[in-house]
Amino acid sequence: MSPEITRAALATKHGKESIFSPAFADIGIVVTVAEIDTDQFGTFAGEVERQGSPRETAERKARAGLEALGLSVGLASEGSFGPHPSTPFLLGDTEVVVYVDTELDYSVFEVASSISAVPPAKVIVDIADVDSLKFTNVFPEQRAIVVTEEPQTKSRTVLAKGIDNVDELRNTVAQALAAQPHTVIVEPDLRAHHCPDRRKVIGTAVDRLVQRLRVSCPECNAAGFGPVRTTPGLRCGLCGLPTSLPALDVMGCARCGLETEIARSGEADPTFCDRCNP
Ligand SMILES: [Zn+2]
Ligand SMILES: [Zn+2]
């Protein structure tokens, strides 16, 4: 990392600096919040649809942030909810974080996923349903939003965000129910400052990004040299045939494309061998 880089812009309006700042301070980078409207890149509540992948969105945010502050380094994160990568029947939260350096013209990404414990969205037909919602256990740290959906067109209107108590939730739902015939839905507020679960996963991704940035490329000296993929083929300890377990760790540089391979030591347990354990 070039020693003159000491400031990075963080594009957020949802308090992510409390996650990024301490981690980046460890590698000598001072994080400054760029007060840009990150909602323009898409919202969880659905008022603005996200264009492009989470990686593209994170990078766009980071670039908008660094431009706003006139810096050459930008940081951002982007979350998405969907089937968990290793347990697809459970809802997972995946958080992508990015470090963009416009002077050296490259970006470094990291990612973290976790099974989400956020209360799921629920359709409300009667005001009494509010009492059975799991939100009552997670208020006020995890907040809720109330959405109405037009039954024919499915178009959504967000009535209230950031609800942190049962009385407000009940009042908002009562108003929504009175305005028939819309479907009334209570959903988690997934903005980072109102979702402790997401903050944890963002924290893991940020720690990984900082860890990656600690290592510089042996070729071009850019920060962020680290594992990019593995190559299977670790040999079975019983018969010696290659298995699907990783035999090589491939390390790479996001700037110059240099890749190096590190062979894994040891042998594969025969449980993973197609011949010994078909
Ligand atoms: Zn074998
Ligand atoms: Zn390099």
PDB file of C-alpha atoms and ligand atoms in Angstrom, residues 217 219-221 253 255-258, ligand 2:
ATOM      1  CA  CYS A 217       1.292  -8.213  -4.255  1.00  0.00           C
ATOM      2  CA  GLU A 219       4.761  -8.293  -8.337  1.00  0.00           C
ATOM      3  CA  CYS A 220       3.133  -4.828  -8.347  1.00  0.00           C
ATOM      4  CA  ASN A 221       3.089  -4.097  -4.609  1.00  0.00           C
ATOM      5  CA  CYS A 253      -3.704  -9.849  -7.147  1.00  0.00           C
ATOM      6  CA  ARG A 255      -4.597  -5.238  -9.846  1.00  0.00           C
ATOM      7  CA  CYS A 256      -1.977  -6.949 -12.035  1.00  0.00           C
ATOM      8  CA  GLY A 257      -3.508 -10.429 -12.186  1.00  0.00           C
ATOM      9  CA  LEU A 258      -0.491 -12.241 -10.738  1.00  0.00           C
TER      10      LEU A 258
HETATM   11 ZN    ZN B   2      -0.138  -7.217  -8.473  1.00  0.00          ZN
END
